[in-house]
PDB file of C-alpha atoms in Angstrom:
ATOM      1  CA  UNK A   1       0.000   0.000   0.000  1.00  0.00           C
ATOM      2  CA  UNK A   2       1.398   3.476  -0.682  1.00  0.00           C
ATOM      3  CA  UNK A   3       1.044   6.238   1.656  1.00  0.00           C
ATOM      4  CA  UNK A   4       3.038   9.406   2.418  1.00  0.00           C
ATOM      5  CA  UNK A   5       5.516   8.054   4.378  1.00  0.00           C
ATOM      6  CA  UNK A   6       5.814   5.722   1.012  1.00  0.00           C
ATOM      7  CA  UNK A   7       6.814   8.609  -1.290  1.00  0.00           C
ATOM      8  CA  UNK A   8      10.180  10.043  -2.685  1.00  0.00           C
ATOM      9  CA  UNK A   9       9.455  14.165  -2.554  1.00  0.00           C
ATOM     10  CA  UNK A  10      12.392  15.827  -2.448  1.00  0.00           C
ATOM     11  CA  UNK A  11      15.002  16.663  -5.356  1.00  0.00           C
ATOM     12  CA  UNK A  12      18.166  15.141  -3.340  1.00  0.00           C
ATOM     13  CA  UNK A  13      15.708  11.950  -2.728  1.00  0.00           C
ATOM     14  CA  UNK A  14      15.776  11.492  -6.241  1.00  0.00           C
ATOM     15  CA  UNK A  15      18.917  12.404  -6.809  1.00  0.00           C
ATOM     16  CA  UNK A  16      20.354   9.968  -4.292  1.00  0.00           C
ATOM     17  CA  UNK A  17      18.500   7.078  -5.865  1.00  0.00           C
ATOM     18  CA  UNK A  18      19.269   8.046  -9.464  1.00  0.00           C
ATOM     19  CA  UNK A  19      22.609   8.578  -8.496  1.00  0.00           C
ATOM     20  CA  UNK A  20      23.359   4.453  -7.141  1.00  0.00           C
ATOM     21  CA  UNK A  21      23.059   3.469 -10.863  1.00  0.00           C
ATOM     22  CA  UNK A  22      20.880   0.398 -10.010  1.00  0.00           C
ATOM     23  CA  UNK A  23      17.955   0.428 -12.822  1.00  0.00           C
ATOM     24  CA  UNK A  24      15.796  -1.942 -15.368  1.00  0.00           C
ATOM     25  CA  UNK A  25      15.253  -0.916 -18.328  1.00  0.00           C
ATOM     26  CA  UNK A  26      12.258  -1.660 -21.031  1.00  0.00           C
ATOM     27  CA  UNK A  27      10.488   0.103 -23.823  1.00  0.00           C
ATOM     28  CA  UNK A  28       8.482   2.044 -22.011  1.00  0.00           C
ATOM     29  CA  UNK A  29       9.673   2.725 -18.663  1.00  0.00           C
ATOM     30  CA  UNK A  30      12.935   3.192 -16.465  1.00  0.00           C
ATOM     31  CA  UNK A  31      13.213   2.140 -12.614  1.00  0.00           C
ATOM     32  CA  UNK A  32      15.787   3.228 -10.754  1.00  0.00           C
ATOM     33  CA  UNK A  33      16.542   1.358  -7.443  1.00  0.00           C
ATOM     34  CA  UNK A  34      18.235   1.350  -4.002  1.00  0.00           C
ATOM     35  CA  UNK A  35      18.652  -0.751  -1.155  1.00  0.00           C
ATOM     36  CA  UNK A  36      16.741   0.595   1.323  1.00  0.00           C
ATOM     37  CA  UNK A  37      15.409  -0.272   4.878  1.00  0.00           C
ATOM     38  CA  UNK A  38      11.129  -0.078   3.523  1.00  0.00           C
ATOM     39  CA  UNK A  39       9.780   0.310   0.105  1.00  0.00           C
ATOM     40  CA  UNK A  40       9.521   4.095  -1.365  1.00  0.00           C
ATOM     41  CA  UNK A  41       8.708   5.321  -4.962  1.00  0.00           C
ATOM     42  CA  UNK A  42       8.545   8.443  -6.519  1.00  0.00           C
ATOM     43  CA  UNK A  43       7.223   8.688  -9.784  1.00  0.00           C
ATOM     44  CA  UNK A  44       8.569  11.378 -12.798  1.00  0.00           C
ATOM     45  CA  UNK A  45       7.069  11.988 -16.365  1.00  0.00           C
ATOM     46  CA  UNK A  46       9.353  14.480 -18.213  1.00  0.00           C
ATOM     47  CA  UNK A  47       7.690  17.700 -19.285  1.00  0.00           C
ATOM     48  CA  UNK A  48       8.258  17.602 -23.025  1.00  0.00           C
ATOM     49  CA  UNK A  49       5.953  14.382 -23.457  1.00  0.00           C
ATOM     50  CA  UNK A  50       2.556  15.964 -22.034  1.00  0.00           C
ATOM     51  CA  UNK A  51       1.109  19.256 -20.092  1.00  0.00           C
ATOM     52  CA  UNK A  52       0.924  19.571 -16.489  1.00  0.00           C
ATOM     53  CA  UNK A  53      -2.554  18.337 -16.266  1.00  0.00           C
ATOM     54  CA  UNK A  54      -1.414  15.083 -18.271  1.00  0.00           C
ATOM     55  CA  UNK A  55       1.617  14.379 -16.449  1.00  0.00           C
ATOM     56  CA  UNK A  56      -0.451  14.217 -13.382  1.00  0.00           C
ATOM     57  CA  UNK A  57      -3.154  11.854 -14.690  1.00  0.00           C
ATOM     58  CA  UNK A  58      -0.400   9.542 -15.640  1.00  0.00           C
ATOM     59  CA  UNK A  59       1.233   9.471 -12.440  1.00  0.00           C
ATOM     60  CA  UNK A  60      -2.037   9.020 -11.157  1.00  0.00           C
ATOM     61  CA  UNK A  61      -2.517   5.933 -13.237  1.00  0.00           C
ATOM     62  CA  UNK A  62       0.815   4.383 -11.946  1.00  0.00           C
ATOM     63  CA  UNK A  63      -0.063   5.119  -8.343  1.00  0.00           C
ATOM     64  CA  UNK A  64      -3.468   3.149  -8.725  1.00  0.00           C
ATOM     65  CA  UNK A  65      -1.332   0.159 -10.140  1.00  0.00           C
ATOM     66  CA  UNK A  66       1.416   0.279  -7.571  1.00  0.00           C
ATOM     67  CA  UNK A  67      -1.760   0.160  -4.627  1.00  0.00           C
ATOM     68  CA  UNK A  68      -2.542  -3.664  -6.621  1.00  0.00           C
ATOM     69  CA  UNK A  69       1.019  -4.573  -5.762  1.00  0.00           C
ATOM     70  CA  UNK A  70       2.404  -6.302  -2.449  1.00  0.00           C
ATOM     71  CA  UNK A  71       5.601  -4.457  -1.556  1.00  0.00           C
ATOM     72  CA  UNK A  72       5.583  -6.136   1.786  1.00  0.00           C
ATOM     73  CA  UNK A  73       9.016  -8.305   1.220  1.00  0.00           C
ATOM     74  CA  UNK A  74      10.546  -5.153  -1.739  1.00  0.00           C
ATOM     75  CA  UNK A  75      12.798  -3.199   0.485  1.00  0.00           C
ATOM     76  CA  UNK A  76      13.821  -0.541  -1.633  1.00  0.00           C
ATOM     77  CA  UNK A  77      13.717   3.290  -2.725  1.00  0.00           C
ATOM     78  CA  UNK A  78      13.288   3.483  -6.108  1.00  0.00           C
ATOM     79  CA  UNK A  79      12.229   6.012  -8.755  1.00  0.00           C
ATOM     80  CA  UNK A  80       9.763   5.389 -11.930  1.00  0.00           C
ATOM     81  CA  UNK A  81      10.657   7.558 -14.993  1.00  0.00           C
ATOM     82  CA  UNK A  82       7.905   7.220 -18.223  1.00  0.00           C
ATOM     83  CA  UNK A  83       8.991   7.219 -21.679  1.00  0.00           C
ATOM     84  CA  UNK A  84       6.947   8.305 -24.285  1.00  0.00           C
ATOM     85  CA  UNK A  85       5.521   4.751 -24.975  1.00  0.00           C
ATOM     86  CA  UNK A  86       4.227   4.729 -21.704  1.00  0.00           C
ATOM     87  CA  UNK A  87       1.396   7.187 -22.684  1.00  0.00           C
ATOM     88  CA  UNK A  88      -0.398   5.632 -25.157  1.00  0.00           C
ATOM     89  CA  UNK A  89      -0.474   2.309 -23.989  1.00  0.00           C
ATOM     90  CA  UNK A  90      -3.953   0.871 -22.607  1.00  0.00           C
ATOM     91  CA  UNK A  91      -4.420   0.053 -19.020  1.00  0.00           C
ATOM     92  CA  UNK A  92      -3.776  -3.908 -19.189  1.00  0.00           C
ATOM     93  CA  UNK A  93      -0.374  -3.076 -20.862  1.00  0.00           C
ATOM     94  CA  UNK A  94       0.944  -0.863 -18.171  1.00  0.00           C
ATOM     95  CA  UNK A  95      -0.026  -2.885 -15.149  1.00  0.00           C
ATOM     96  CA  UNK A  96       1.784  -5.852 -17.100  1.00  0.00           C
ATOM     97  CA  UNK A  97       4.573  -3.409 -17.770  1.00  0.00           C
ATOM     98  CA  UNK A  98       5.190  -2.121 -14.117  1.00  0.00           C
ATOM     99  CA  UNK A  99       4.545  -5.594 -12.245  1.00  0.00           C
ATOM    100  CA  UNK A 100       7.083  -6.971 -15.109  1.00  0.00           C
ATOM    101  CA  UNK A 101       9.566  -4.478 -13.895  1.00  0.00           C
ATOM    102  CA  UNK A 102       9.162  -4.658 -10.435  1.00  0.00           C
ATOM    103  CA  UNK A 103       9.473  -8.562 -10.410  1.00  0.00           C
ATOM    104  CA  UNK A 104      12.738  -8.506 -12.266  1.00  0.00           C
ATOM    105  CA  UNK A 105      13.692  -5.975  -9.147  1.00  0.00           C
ATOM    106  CA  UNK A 106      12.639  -8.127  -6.867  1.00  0.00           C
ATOM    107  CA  UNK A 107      14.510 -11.291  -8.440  1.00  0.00           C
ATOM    108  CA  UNK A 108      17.806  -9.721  -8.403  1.00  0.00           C
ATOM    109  CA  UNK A 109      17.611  -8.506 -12.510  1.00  0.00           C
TER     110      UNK A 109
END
């Protein structure tokens, strides 16, 4: 479950996290990981692919997939960057595409 205490806010929280390296890769997204003592995500969608009031419905969307996922044994900080395939796929494909992700996390790559 996600809450506040759940969530990457600051610019040198994302920083630190981008800055480890640690990330898996696919078409349409980009994860960025730490080692961490509890699970925490923040989520970015770069300006030039949609307007502010996009950007937010999209992070919006990943939220409400993340809240379907058990992070309860995923100890890590991590960060979610879109690409612009991200936005027009349909629903099914980006839950499949974010669980994907997060299991190869979770399995060590």
């Amino acid at each position: 479950m996600i809450n506040k205490n759940n969530v990457v806010k600051k610019n040198w929280e994302f920083q630190k996290i981008l800055d480890s390296h640690n990330q898996v890769v696919s078409k349409n997204l980009i994860i960025y990981f730490n080692k961490s003592d509890f699970f925490k995500v923040g989520i970015s969608i770069p300006k030039q692919f949609a307007n502010a009031v996009l950007r937010n419905h999209y992070k919006n969307q990943i939220r409400s997939i993340l809240r379907n996922i058990d992070f309860s044994t995923l100890n890590y900080e991590t960060v979610i960057i879109a690409r612009k395939g991200f936005l027009s796929l349909d629903w099914n494909q980006k839950v499949k595409e974010v669980k994907k992700l997060y299991e190869r996390i979770a399995d060590g790559k």
